[in-house]
mmCIF file of N, CA and C in Angstrom:
data_model
loop_
_atom_site.group_PDB
_atom_site.id
_atom_site.type_symbol
_atom_site.label_atom_id
_atom_site.label_comp_id
_atom_site.label_asym_id
_atom_site.label_seq_id
_atom_site.Cartn_x
_atom_site.Cartn_y
_atom_site.Cartn_z
ATOM 1 N N MET A 996 -57.523 49.883 -53.289
ATOM 2 C CA MET A 996 -57.288 48.798 -54.218
ATOM 3 C C MET A 996 -57.586 47.470 -53.537
ATOM 4 N N MET A 997 -58.147 46.591 -54.289
ATOM 5 C CA MET A 997 -58.411 45.246 -53.798
ATOM 6 C C MET A 997 -57.292 44.319 -54.289
ATOM 7 N N PHE A 998 -57.243 43.113 -53.724
ATOM 8 C CA PHE A 998 -56.178 42.174 -54.057
ATOM 9 C C PHE A 998 -56.003 42.015 -55.568
ATOM 10 N N GLU A 999 -57.111 41.890 -56.285
ATOM 11 C CA GLU A 999 -57.055 41.649 -57.732
ATOM 12 C C GLU A 999 -56.408 42.799 -58.505
ATOM 13 N N ASP A 1000 -56.327 43.983 -57.899
ATOM 14 C CA ASP A 1000 -55.768 45.152 -58.569
ATOM 15 C C ASP A 1000 -54.243 45.228 -58.486
ATOM 16 N N PHE A 1001 -53.648 44.455 -57.586
ATOM 17 C CA PHE A 1001 -52.192 44.492 -57.423
ATOM 18 C C PHE A 1001 -51.531 43.627 -58.489
ATOM 19 N N VAL A 1002 -50.541 44.195 -59.180
ATOM 20 C CA VAL A 1002 -49.847 43.512 -60.269
ATOM 21 C C VAL A 1002 -48.348 43.525 -59.963
ATOM 22 N N VAL A 1003 -47.699 42.379 -60.116
ATOM 23 C CA VAL A 1003 -46.257 42.308 -59.892
ATOM 24 C C VAL A 1003 -45.567 43.351 -60.765
ATOM 25 N N GLY A 1004 -44.673 44.110 -60.147
ATOM 26 C CA GLY A 1004 -43.949 45.174 -60.840
ATOM 27 C C GLY A 1004 -44.553 46.556 -60.673
ATOM 28 N N GLN A 1005 -45.793 46.616 -60.213
ATOM 29 C CA GLN A 1005 -46.465 47.905 -59.982
ATOM 30 C C GLN A 1005 -45.674 48.696 -58.939
ATOM 31 N N GLU A 1006 -45.561 50.019 -59.124
ATOM 32 C CA GLU A 1006 -44.746 50.849 -58.238
ATOM 33 C C GLU A 1006 -45.480 52.113 -57.800
ATOM 34 N N TRP A 1007 -45.126 52.567 -56.601
ATOM 35 C CA TRP A 1007 -45.607 53.835 -56.062
ATOM 36 C C TRP A 1007 -44.450 54.502 -55.338
ATOM 37 N N THR A 1008 -44.458 55.823 -55.329
ATOM 38 C CA THR A 1008 -43.552 56.589 -54.479
ATOM 39 C C THR A 1008 -44.414 57.529 -53.659
ATOM 40 N N THR A 1009 -44.190 57.538 -52.362
ATOM 41 C CA THR A 1009 -44.999 58.360 -51.467
ATOM 42 C C THR A 1009 -44.529 59.809 -51.499
ATOM 43 N N SER A 1010 -45.303 60.649 -50.873
ATOM 44 C CA SER A 1010 -44.857 62.013 -50.620
ATOM 45 C C SER A 1010 -43.750 61.953 -49.566
ATOM 46 N N GLY A 1011 -43.101 63.080 -49.338
ATOM 47 C CA GLY A 1011 -42.026 63.129 -48.358
ATOM 48 C C GLY A 1011 -42.500 63.612 -47.001
ATOM 49 N N ARG A 1012 -41.666 63.356 -46.022
ATOM 50 C CA ARG A 1012 -41.920 63.846 -44.669
ATOM 51 C C ARG A 1012 -40.575 64.188 -44.038
ATOM 52 N N THR A 1013 -40.477 65.387 -43.488
ATOM 53 C CA THR A 1013 -39.244 65.818 -42.842
ATOM 54 C C THR A 1013 -39.240 65.360 -41.387
ATOM 55 N N VAL A 1014 -38.148 64.721 -40.998
ATOM 56 C CA VAL A 1014 -37.997 64.196 -39.640
ATOM 57 C C VAL A 1014 -37.538 65.334 -38.733
ATOM 58 N N THR A 1015 -38.273 65.548 -37.652
ATOM 59 C CA THR A 1015 -37.976 66.648 -36.740
ATOM 60 C C THR A 1015 -37.455 66.134 -35.400
ATOM 61 N N GLU A 1016 -36.899 67.044 -34.633
ATOM 62 C CA GLU A 1016 -36.486 66.703 -33.272
ATOM 63 C C GLU A 1016 -37.695 66.243 -32.463
ATOM 64 N N ALA A 1017 -38.840 66.889 -32.674
ATOM 65 C CA ALA A 1017 -40.061 66.493 -31.958
ATOM 66 C C ALA A 1017 -40.447 65.052 -32.283
ATOM 67 N N ASP A 1018 -40.258 64.622 -33.537
ATOM 68 C CA ASP A 1018 -40.541 63.230 -33.900
ATOM 69 C C ASP A 1018 -39.679 62.278 -33.072
ATOM 70 N N ILE A 1019 -38.394 62.590 -32.961
ATOM 71 C CA ILE A 1019 -37.466 61.713 -32.247
ATOM 72 C C ILE A 1019 -37.777 61.687 -30.758
ATOM 73 N N VAL A 1020 -38.002 62.852 -30.168
ATOM 74 C CA VAL A 1020 -38.327 62.914 -28.738
ATOM 75 C C VAL A 1020 -39.651 62.205 -28.468
ATOM 76 N N GLY A 1021 -40.642 62.433 -29.315
ATOM 77 C CA GLY A 1021 -41.933 61.763 -29.148
ATOM 78 C C GLY A 1021 -41.812 60.258 -29.255
ATOM 79 N N PHE A 1022 -41.014 59.775 -30.211
ATOM 80 C CA PHE A 1022 -40.844 58.331 -30.376
ATOM 81 C C PHE A 1022 -40.090 57.744 -29.189
ATOM 82 N N ALA A 1023 -39.119 58.475 -28.658
ATOM 83 C CA ALA A 1023 -38.407 58.003 -27.466
ATOM 84 C C ALA A 1023 -39.392 57.825 -26.315
ATOM 85 N N GLY A 1024 -40.284 58.793 -26.134
ATOM 86 C CA GLY A 1024 -41.281 58.688 -25.073
ATOM 87 C C GLY A 1024 -42.252 57.556 -25.298
ATOM 88 N N LEU A 1025 -42.698 57.390 -26.522
ATOM 89 C CA LEU A 1025 -43.652 56.334 -26.845
ATOM 90 C C LEU A 1025 -43.040 54.950 -26.685
ATOM 91 N N SER A 1026 -41.816 54.784 -27.175
ATOM 92 C CA SER A 1026 -41.185 53.460 -27.178
ATOM 93 C C SER A 1026 -40.415 53.160 -25.899
ATOM 94 N N GLY A 1027 -40.047 54.195 -25.165
ATOM 95 C CA GLY A 1027 -39.200 53.995 -23.992
ATOM 96 C C GLY A 1027 -37.728 53.858 -24.351
ATOM 97 N N ASP A 1028 -37.380 54.072 -25.621
ATOM 98 C CA ASP A 1028 -35.995 53.951 -26.089
ATOM 99 C C ASP A 1028 -35.319 55.317 -25.997
ATOM 100 N N PHE A 1029 -34.649 55.533 -24.871
ATOM 101 C CA PHE A 1029 -33.950 56.794 -24.645
ATOM 102 C C PHE A 1029 -32.448 56.633 -24.845
ATOM 103 N N ASN A 1030 -32.047 55.792 -25.795
ATOM 104 C CA ASN A 1030 -30.637 55.615 -26.108
ATOM 105 C C ASN A 1030 -30.023 56.988 -26.364
ATOM 106 N N ALA A 1031 -28.848 57.220 -25.790
ATOM 107 C CA ALA A 1031 -28.195 58.520 -25.893
ATOM 108 C C ALA A 1031 -27.966 58.953 -27.340
ATOM 109 N N LEU A 1032 -27.818 58.017 -28.242
ATOM 110 C CA LEU A 1032 -27.622 58.346 -29.648
ATOM 111 C C LEU A 1032 -28.793 59.151 -30.212
ATOM 112 N N HIS A 1033 -29.965 58.968 -29.616
ATOM 113 C CA HIS A 1033 -31.164 59.648 -30.095
ATOM 114 C C HIS A 1033 -31.509 60.905 -29.294
ATOM 115 N N VAL A 1034 -31.123 60.954 -28.023
ATOM 116 C CA VAL A 1034 -31.625 62.029 -27.159
ATOM 117 C C VAL A 1034 -30.543 62.892 -26.508
ATOM 118 N N ASP A 1035 -29.269 62.558 -26.666
ATOM 119 C CA ASP A 1035 -28.195 63.293 -25.993
ATOM 120 C C ASP A 1035 -27.251 63.882 -27.043
ATOM 121 N N SER A 1036 -27.366 65.184 -27.281
ATOM 122 C CA SER A 1036 -26.566 65.844 -28.320
ATOM 123 C C SER A 1036 -25.071 65.733 -28.068
ATOM 124 N N GLU A 1037 -24.655 65.921 -26.814
ATOM 125 C CA GLU A 1037 -23.225 65.837 -26.485
ATOM 126 C C GLU A 1037 -22.680 64.449 -26.781
ATOM 127 N N TYR A 1038 -23.387 63.432 -26.336
ATOM 128 C CA TYR A 1038 -22.945 62.063 -26.602
ATOM 129 C C TYR A 1038 -22.926 61.794 -28.108
ATOM 130 N N ALA A 1039 -23.983 62.171 -28.800
ATOM 131 C CA ALA A 1039 -24.104 61.872 -30.228
ATOM 132 C C ALA A 1039 -22.978 62.506 -31.039
ATOM 133 N N ARG A 1040 -22.481 63.672 -30.608
ATOM 134 C CA ARG A 1040 -21.363 64.312 -31.311
ATOM 135 C C ARG A 1040 -20.103 63.448 -31.275
ATOM 136 N N SER A 1041 -19.985 62.598 -30.250
ATOM 137 C CA SER A 1041 -18.787 61.760 -30.110
ATOM 138 C C SER A 1041 -18.884 60.443 -30.887
ATOM 139 N N THR A 1042 -19.998 60.215 -31.549
ATOM 140 C CA THR A 1042 -20.199 58.966 -32.294
ATOM 141 C C THR A 1042 -19.795 59.151 -33.757
ATOM 142 N N PRO A 1043 -19.680 58.075 -34.505
ATOM 143 C CA PRO A 1043 -19.376 58.215 -35.939
ATOM 144 C C PRO A 1043 -20.416 59.037 -36.705
ATOM 145 N N PHE A 1044 -21.637 59.158 -36.167
ATOM 146 C CA PHE A 1044 -22.672 59.936 -36.844
ATOM 147 C C PHE A 1044 -22.484 61.434 -36.639
ATOM 148 N N GLY A 1045 -21.850 61.837 -35.536
ATOM 149 C CA GLY A 1045 -21.563 63.237 -35.277
ATOM 150 C C GLY A 1045 -22.733 64.069 -34.800
ATOM 151 N N GLU A 1046 -23.892 63.471 -34.720
ATOM 152 C CA GLU A 1046 -25.097 64.174 -34.285
ATOM 153 C C GLU A 1046 -26.163 63.149 -33.920
ATOM 154 N N ARG A 1047 -27.238 63.633 -33.296
ATOM 155 C CA ARG A 1047 -28.352 62.739 -32.973
ATOM 156 C C ARG A 1047 -28.982 62.225 -34.258
ATOM 157 N N ILE A 1048 -29.445 60.978 -34.198
ATOM 158 C CA ILE A 1048 -30.134 60.395 -35.347
ATOM 159 C C ILE A 1048 -31.461 59.801 -34.883
ATOM 160 N N ALA A 1049 -32.330 59.580 -35.841
ATOM 161 C CA ALA A 1049 -33.639 58.987 -35.539
ATOM 162 C C ALA A 1049 -33.477 57.508 -35.190
ATOM 163 N N HIS A 1050 -34.391 57.012 -34.376
ATOM 164 C CA HIS A 1050 -34.471 55.578 -34.105
ATOM 165 C C HIS A 1050 -34.736 54.856 -35.427
ATOM 166 N N GLY A 1051 -34.126 53.697 -35.607
ATOM 167 C CA GLY A 1051 -34.397 52.919 -36.810
ATOM 168 C C GLY A 1051 -35.870 52.596 -36.956
ATOM 169 N N LEU A 1052 -36.496 52.212 -35.843
ATOM 170 C CA LEU A 1052 -37.913 51.853 -35.910
ATOM 171 C C LEU A 1052 -38.809 53.064 -36.143
ATOM 172 N N LEU A 1053 -38.322 54.262 -35.830
ATOM 173 C CA LEU A 1053 -39.079 55.467 -36.177
ATOM 174 C C LEU A 1053 -39.139 55.606 -37.698
ATOM 175 N N GLY A 1054 -38.029 55.352 -38.367
ATOM 176 C CA GLY A 1054 -38.032 55.395 -39.826
ATOM 177 C C GLY A 1054 -39.004 54.389 -40.421
ATOM 178 N N LEU A 1055 -39.017 53.177 -39.867
ATOM 179 C CA LEU A 1055 -39.955 52.154 -40.336
ATOM 180 C C LEU A 1055 -41.394 52.592 -40.093
ATOM 181 N N ALA A 1056 -41.664 53.120 -38.905
ATOM 182 C CA ALA A 1056 -43.019 53.580 -38.589
ATOM 183 C C ALA A 1056 -43.448 54.703 -39.536
ATOM 184 N N MET A 1057 -42.543 55.625 -39.813
ATOM 185 C CA MET A 1057 -42.877 56.710 -40.743
ATOM 186 C C MET A 1057 -43.132 56.161 -42.146
ATOM 187 N N ALA A 1058 -42.359 55.162 -42.561
ATOM 188 C CA ALA A 1058 -42.571 54.566 -43.889
ATOM 189 C C ALA A 1058 -43.952 53.931 -43.991
ATOM 190 N N THR A 1059 -44.391 53.246 -42.934
ATOM 191 C CA THR A 1059 -45.733 52.648 -42.984
ATOM 192 C C THR A 1059 -46.792 53.743 -43.046
ATOM 193 N N GLY A 1060 -46.579 54.832 -42.316
ATOM 194 C CA GLY A 1060 -47.522 55.947 -42.368
ATOM 195 C C GLY A 1060 -47.564 56.603 -43.738
ATOM 196 N N LEU A 1061 -46.390 56.813 -44.335
ATOM 197 C CA LEU A 1061 -46.347 57.397 -45.678
ATOM 198 C C LEU A 1061 -47.058 56.497 -46.682
ATOM 199 N N ALA A 1062 -46.829 55.186 -46.574
ATOM 200 C CA ALA A 1062 -47.481 54.244 -47.496
ATOM 201 C C ALA A 1062 -48.991 54.265 -47.312
ATOM 202 N N SER A 1063 -49.444 54.320 -46.066
ATOM 203 C CA SER A 1063 -50.895 54.309 -45.845
ATOM 204 C C SER A 1063 -51.539 55.588 -46.367
ATOM 205 N N ARG A 1064 -50.825 56.707 -46.288
ATOM 206 C CA ARG A 1064 -51.369 57.975 -46.797
ATOM 207 C C ARG A 1064 -51.355 58.050 -48.320
ATOM 208 N N ALA A 1065 -50.591 57.178 -48.971
ATOM 209 C CA ALA A 1065 -50.522 57.192 -50.437
ATOM 210 C C ALA A 1065 -51.835 56.742 -51.064
ATOM 211 N N GLY A 1066 -52.688 56.058 -50.285
ATOM 212 C CA GLY A 1066 -54.034 55.743 -50.734
ATOM 213 C C GLY A 1066 -54.248 54.373 -51.329
ATOM 214 N N PHE A 1067 -53.210 53.738 -51.837
ATOM 215 C CA PHE A 1067 -53.440 52.465 -52.519
ATOM 216 C C PHE A 1067 -53.747 51.317 -51.564
ATOM 217 N N MET A 1068 -53.501 51.489 -50.271
ATOM 218 C CA MET A 1068 -53.807 50.436 -49.301
ATOM 219 C C MET A 1068 -55.049 50.751 -48.473
ATOM 220 N N GLU A 1069 -55.572 51.943 -48.632
ATOM 221 C CA GLU A 1069 -56.685 52.391 -47.796
ATOM 222 C C GLU A 1069 -57.941 51.556 -48.017
ATOM 223 N N GLY A 1070 -58.490 51.047 -46.939
ATOM 224 C CA GLY A 1070 -59.745 50.318 -46.987
ATOM 225 C C GLY A 1070 -59.645 48.877 -47.430
ATOM 226 N N SER A 1071 -58.439 48.432 -47.805
ATOM 227 C CA SER A 1071 -58.331 47.055 -48.287
ATOM 228 C C SER A 1071 -57.311 46.215 -47.530
ATOM 229 N N VAL A 1072 -56.302 46.835 -46.938
ATOM 230 C CA VAL A 1072 -55.311 46.056 -46.195
ATOM 231 C C VAL A 1072 -55.902 45.676 -44.846
ATOM 232 N N GLU A 1073 -55.975 44.376 -44.613
ATOM 233 C CA GLU A 1073 -56.573 43.872 -43.376
ATOM 234 C C GLU A 1073 -55.540 43.594 -42.299
ATOM 235 N N ALA A 1074 -54.306 43.284 -42.685
ATOM 236 C CA ALA A 1074 -53.276 42.972 -41.695
ATOM 237 C C ALA A 1074 -51.895 43.154 -42.313
ATOM 238 N N PHE A 1075 -50.987 43.585 -41.479
ATOM 239 C CA PHE A 1075 -49.561 43.651 -41.816
ATOM 240 C C PHE A 1075 -48.984 42.372 -41.229
ATOM 241 N N LEU A 1076 -48.615 41.390 -42.062
ATOM 242 C CA LEU A 1076 -48.286 40.051 -41.574
ATOM 243 C C LEU A 1076 -46.820 39.836 -41.248
ATOM 244 N N SER A 1077 -45.929 40.401 -42.038
ATOM 245 C CA SER A 1077 -44.508 40.171 -41.757
ATOM 246 C C SER A 1077 -43.668 41.228 -42.441
ATOM 247 N N LEU A 1078 -42.411 41.293 -41.996
ATOM 248 C CA LEU A 1078 -41.468 42.169 -42.659
ATOM 249 C C LEU A 1078 -40.061 41.634 -42.475
ATOM 250 N N GLU A 1079 -39.237 41.925 -43.450
ATOM 251 C CA GLU A 1079 -37.790 41.760 -43.367
ATOM 252 C C GLU A 1079 -37.246 43.157 -43.593
ATOM 253 N N TRP A 1080 -36.292 43.599 -42.755
ATOM 254 C CA TRP A 1080 -35.928 45.009 -42.806
ATOM 255 C C TRP A 1080 -34.447 45.198 -42.552
ATOM 256 N N LYS A 1081 -33.846 46.120 -43.286
ATOM 257 C CA LYS A 1081 -32.436 46.482 -43.132
ATOM 258 C C LYS A 1081 -32.339 47.990 -42.904
ATOM 259 N N PHE A 1082 -31.475 48.354 -41.975
ATOM 260 C CA PHE A 1082 -31.200 49.756 -41.682
ATOM 261 C C PHE A 1082 -29.858 50.078 -42.344
ATOM 262 N N ARG A 1083 -29.878 50.835 -43.439
ATOM 263 C CA ARG A 1083 -28.702 51.018 -44.288
ATOM 264 C C ARG A 1083 -27.888 52.265 -43.962
ATOM 265 N N ALA A 1084 -28.535 53.324 -43.506
ATOM 266 C CA ALA A 1084 -27.857 54.591 -43.229
ATOM 267 C C ALA A 1084 -28.703 55.357 -42.217
ATOM 268 N N PRO A 1085 -28.082 56.296 -41.489
ATOM 269 C CA PRO A 1085 -28.847 57.031 -40.482
ATOM 270 C C PRO A 1085 -29.867 57.975 -41.106
ATOM 271 N N ILE A 1086 -30.937 58.185 -40.366
ATOM 272 C CA ILE A 1086 -31.905 59.238 -40.689
ATOM 273 C C ILE A 1086 -31.630 60.361 -39.697
ATOM 274 N N ARG A 1087 -31.303 61.522 -40.223
ATOM 275 C CA ARG A 1087 -30.896 62.650 -39.384
ATOM 276 C C ARG A 1087 -32.046 63.648 -39.218
ATOM 277 N N ILE A 1088 -31.985 64.406 -38.138
ATOM 278 C CA ILE A 1088 -32.950 65.485 -37.947
ATOM 279 C C ILE A 1088 -32.845 66.410 -39.158
ATOM 280 N N GLY A 1089 -33.974 66.716 -39.773
ATOM 281 C CA GLY A 1089 -34.007 67.559 -40.961
ATOM 282 C C GLY A 1089 -34.044 66.786 -42.267
ATOM 283 N N ASP A 1090 -33.774 65.476 -42.227
ATOM 284 C CA ASP A 1090 -33.894 64.672 -43.448
ATOM 285 C C ASP A 1090 -35.360 64.573 -43.859
ATOM 286 N N THR A 1091 -35.598 64.600 -45.144
ATOM 287 C CA THR A 1091 -36.940 64.375 -45.681
ATOM 288 C C THR A 1091 -36.936 63.005 -46.339
ATOM 289 N N ILE A 1092 -37.759 62.111 -45.795
ATOM 290 C CA ILE A 1092 -37.784 60.741 -46.306
ATOM 291 C C ILE A 1092 -39.062 60.487 -47.100
ATOM 292 N N ARG A 1093 -38.970 59.533 -47.996
ATOM 293 C CA ARG A 1093 -40.124 59.057 -48.758
ATOM 294 C C ARG A 1093 -39.942 57.555 -48.938
ATOM 295 N N ALA A 1094 -40.999 56.882 -49.297
ATOM 296 C CA ALA A 1094 -40.927 55.436 -49.507
ATOM 297 C C ALA A 1094 -41.255 55.114 -50.958
ATOM 298 N N ALA A 1095 -40.457 54.239 -51.544
ATOM 299 C CA ALA A 1095 -40.728 53.694 -52.877
ATOM 300 C C ALA A 1095 -41.137 52.243 -52.674
ATOM 301 N N LEU A 1096 -42.296 51.878 -53.201
ATOM 302 C CA LEU A 1096 -42.839 50.531 -53.010
ATOM 303 C C LEU A 1096 -43.064 49.872 -54.361
ATOM 304 N N ARG A 1097 -42.764 48.575 -54.431
ATOM 305 C CA ARG A 1097 -42.973 47.805 -55.658
ATOM 306 C C ARG A 1097 -43.567 46.460 -55.292
ATOM 307 N N VAL A 1098 -44.608 46.057 -56.015
ATOM 308 C CA VAL A 1098 -45.222 44.747 -55.780
ATOM 309 C C VAL A 1098 -44.248 43.677 -56.262
ATOM 310 N N ALA A 1099 -43.779 42.849 -55.316
ATOM 311 C CA ALA A 1099 -42.829 41.780 -55.632
ATOM 312 C C ALA A 1099 -43.534 40.458 -55.895
ATOM 313 N N GLY A 1100 -44.749 40.315 -55.364
ATOM 314 C CA GLY A 1100 -45.477 39.069 -55.563
ATOM 315 C C GLY A 1100 -46.865 39.149 -54.969
ATOM 316 N N THR A 1101 -47.725 38.248 -55.409
ATOM 317 C CA THR A 1101 -49.083 38.137 -54.866
ATOM 318 C C THR A 1101 -49.414 36.657 -54.726
ATOM 319 N N ARG A 1102 -50.284 36.357 -53.769
ATOM 320 C CA ARG A 1102 -50.728 34.970 -53.590
ATOM 321 C C ARG A 1102 -52.133 34.962 -53.015
ATOM 322 N N PRO A 1103 -53.113 34.409 -53.747
ATOM 323 C CA PRO A 1103 -54.481 34.333 -53.230
ATOM 324 C C PRO A 1103 -54.525 33.483 -51.962
ATOM 325 N N MET A 1104 -55.401 33.859 -51.052
ATOM 326 C CA MET A 1104 -55.599 33.120 -49.799
ATOM 327 C C MET A 1104 -57.099 32.923 -49.612
ATOM 328 N N GLY A 1105 -57.656 31.947 -50.267
ATOM 329 C CA GLY A 1105 -59.086 31.694 -50.145
ATOM 330 C C GLY A 1105 -59.904 32.703 -50.922
ATOM 331 N N ASP A 1106 -61.192 32.767 -50.566
ATOM 332 C CA ASP A 1106 -62.124 33.627 -51.297
ATOM 333 C C ASP A 1106 -62.139 35.068 -50.812
ATOM 334 N N THR A 1107 -61.573 35.328 -49.633
ATOM 335 C CA THR A 1107 -61.750 36.656 -49.047
ATOM 336 C C THR A 1107 -60.506 37.524 -49.050
ATOM 337 N N GLY A 1108 -59.332 36.965 -49.322
ATOM 338 C CA GLY A 1108 -58.132 37.781 -49.254
ATOM 339 C C GLY A 1108 -56.972 37.191 -50.012
ATOM 340 N N GLY A 1109 -55.890 37.935 -50.031
ATOM 341 C CA GLY A 1109 -54.669 37.476 -50.670
ATOM 342 C C GLY A 1109 -53.477 38.201 -50.091
ATOM 343 N N LEU A 1110 -52.313 37.593 -50.257
ATOM 344 C CA LEU A 1110 -51.076 38.195 -49.777
ATOM 345 C C LEU A 1110 -50.462 39.048 -50.871
ATOM 346 N N VAL A 1111 -49.984 40.214 -50.481
ATOM 347 C CA VAL A 1111 -49.232 41.076 -51.382
ATOM 348 C C VAL A 1111 -47.876 41.317 -50.728
ATOM 349 N N MET A 1112 -46.813 40.968 -51.449
ATOM 350 C CA MET A 1112 -45.459 41.193 -50.982
ATOM 351 C C MET A 1112 -44.930 42.458 -51.647
ATOM 352 N N LEU A 1113 -44.477 43.393 -50.836
ATOM 353 C CA LEU A 1113 -44.014 44.693 -51.319
ATOM 354 C C LEU A 1113 -42.536 44.873 -51.010
ATOM 355 N N ASP A 1114 -41.735 45.181 -52.018
ATOM 356 C CA ASP A 1114 -40.364 45.626 -51.791
ATOM 357 C C ASP A 1114 -40.446 47.113 -51.471
ATOM 358 N N VAL A 1115 -39.847 47.501 -50.355
ATOM 359 C CA VAL A 1115 -39.967 48.880 -49.882
ATOM 360 C C VAL A 1115 -38.567 49.457 -49.684
ATOM 361 N N THR A 1116 -38.352 50.653 -50.202
ATOM 362 C CA THR A 1116 -37.096 51.368 -50.011
ATOM 363 C C THR A 1116 -37.421 52.741 -49.449
ATOM 364 N N VAL A 1117 -36.759 53.101 -48.350
ATOM 365 C CA VAL A 1117 -36.910 54.435 -47.768
ATOM 366 C C VAL A 1117 -35.699 55.248 -48.213
ATOM 367 N N LEU A 1118 -35.984 56.388 -48.832
ATOM 368 C CA LEU A 1118 -34.944 57.255 -49.390
ATOM 369 C C LEU A 1118 -34.975 58.612 -48.706
ATOM 370 N N ASN A 1119 -33.798 59.244 -48.605
ATOM 371 C CA ASN A 1119 -33.769 60.608 -48.079
ATOM 372 C C ASN A 1119 -33.762 61.605 -49.236
ATOM 373 N N GLN A 1120 -33.631 62.883 -48.896
ATOM 374 C CA GLN A 1120 -33.713 63.946 -49.902
ATOM 375 C C GLN A 1120 -32.535 63.910 -50.877
ATOM 376 N N ARG A 1121 -31.471 63.197 -50.549
ATOM 377 C CA ARG A 1121 -30.328 63.043 -51.454
ATOM 378 C C ARG A 1121 -30.448 61.765 -52.288
ATOM 379 N N ASN A 1122 -31.623 61.136 -52.212
ATOM 380 C CA ASN A 1122 -31.901 59.895 -52.941
ATOM 381 C C ASN A 1122 -31.042 58.730 -52.448
ATOM 382 N N GLU A 1123 -30.577 58.815 -51.203
ATOM 383 C CA GLU A 1123 -29.802 57.736 -50.591
ATOM 384 C C GLU A 1123 -30.764 56.769 -49.913
ATOM 385 N N THR A 1124 -30.513 55.480 -50.062
ATOM 386 C CA THR A 1124 -31.322 54.475 -49.378
ATOM 387 C C THR A 1124 -30.931 54.457 -47.910
ATOM 388 N N VAL A 1125 -31.900 54.721 -47.029
ATOM 389 C CA VAL A 1125 -31.629 54.681 -45.593
ATOM 390 C C VAL A 1125 -32.185 53.412 -44.951
ATOM 391 N N GLN A 1126 -33.247 52.865 -45.516
ATOM 392 C CA GLN A 1126 -33.825 51.612 -45.031
ATOM 393 C C GLN A 1126 -34.435 50.889 -46.222
ATOM 394 N N ARG A 1127 -34.512 49.557 -46.109
ATOM 395 C CA ARG A 1127 -35.160 48.802 -47.181
ATOM 396 C C ARG A 1127 -35.561 47.436 -46.668
ATOM 397 N N GLY A 1128 -36.514 46.842 -47.359
ATOM 398 C CA GLY A 1128 -36.932 45.501 -46.988
ATOM 399 C C GLY A 1128 -38.172 45.082 -47.733
ATOM 400 N N GLN A 1129 -38.836 44.077 -47.176
ATOM 401 C CA GLN A 1129 -40.062 43.569 -47.790
ATOM 402 C C GLN A 1129 -41.150 43.463 -46.734
ATOM 403 N N TRP A 1130 -42.337 43.921 -47.101
ATOM 404 C CA TRP A 1130 -43.525 43.800 -46.260
ATOM 405 C C TRP A 1130 -44.468 42.798 -46.906
ATOM 406 N N THR A 1131 -45.146 42.018 -46.088
ATOM 407 C CA THR A 1131 -46.220 41.160 -46.574
ATOM 408 C C THR A 1131 -47.501 41.605 -45.891
ATOM 409 N N VAL A 1132 -48.504 41.940 -46.699
ATOM 410 C CA VAL A 1132 -49.784 42.407 -46.169
ATOM 411 C C VAL A 1132 -50.908 41.523 -46.701
ATOM 412 N N LEU A 1133 -51.953 41.389 -45.884
ATOM 413 C CA LEU A 1133 -53.158 40.663 -46.281
ATOM 414 C C LEU A 1133 -54.149 41.683 -46.814
ATOM 415 N N VAL A 1134 -54.611 41.464 -48.044
ATOM 416 C CA VAL A 1134 -55.481 42.419 -48.728
ATOM 417 C C VAL A 1134 -56.809 41.747 -49.065
ATOM 418 N N LYS A 1135 -57.894 42.483 -48.876
ATOM 419 C CA LYS A 1135 -59.232 41.966 -49.205
ATOM 420 C C LYS A 1135 -59.356 41.662 -50.689
ATOM 421 N N ARG A 1136 -60.125 40.603 -50.981
ATOM 422 C CA ARG A 1136 -60.496 40.297 -52.362
ATOM 423 C C ARG A 1136 -61.891 40.841 -52.618
ATOM 424 N N ARG A 1137 -62.202 41.051 -53.885
ATOM 425 C CA ARG A 1137 -63.558 41.441 -54.251
ATOM 426 C C ARG A 1137 -64.487 40.265 -53.984
ATOM 427 N N PRO A 1138 -65.701 40.544 -53.533
ATOM 428 C CA PRO A 1138 -66.661 39.446 -53.337
ATOM 429 C C PRO A 1138 -66.981 38.782 -54.674
ATOM 430 N N PRO A 1139 -67.234 37.473 -54.666
ATOM 431 C CA PRO A 1139 -67.597 36.796 -55.916
ATOM 432 C C PRO A 1139 -68.869 37.400 -56.503
ATOM 433 N N GLN A 1140 -68.896 37.519 -57.813
ATOM 434 C CA GLN A 1140 -70.088 38.024 -58.509
ATOM 435 C C GLN A 1140 -71.121 36.908 -58.612
ATOM 436 N N GLY A 1141 -72.349 37.281 -58.462
ATOM 437 C CA GLY A 1141 -73.359 36.248 -58.671
ATOM 438 C C GLY A 1141 -74.399 36.236 -57.702
#
C-alpha cells in the first residue's frame, strides 16, 4: 500500500505467533538482557508472575514482525520513525500473540512520502491486551502522474 491508500479508521489484525522458550533465550543472547525473570526458572517462580516471561521488547519486536508479514506495509514503508509503548501484562512461554492495528492519522510530507500513525494493540490467545501503543511510519507516495 502506498501513502494515499491509508485511511483513518482502517484496521488489520495479523496472524498469530506462539512465543517459545527458544524465542526468549535467543532474544536474551541477541540483546544481552539476561535478567533472571527471563532466563532463570527458579528465580521466576518466586516473582509475582510465577514463571519466566518474555522480554517486553521481544513482544514489541514480534509485533513489528507480525505487522510486516501482514503485507500492507510491504514495499512502501521507508522508515519506522517513532513509537509510544506500554507494557500492560506479561507475555508467557506458550502464549500466542497477534497485533491489531488501526490507522489513527495520516500527514503528507512533501511529494515523496507521508506519515502514517498506527494505534497498535498486542493481544494474547485469551484476547487480553499485553502491549499497546502508537507507531509512526514514513510511507512512500505514488509518483505524480504526468
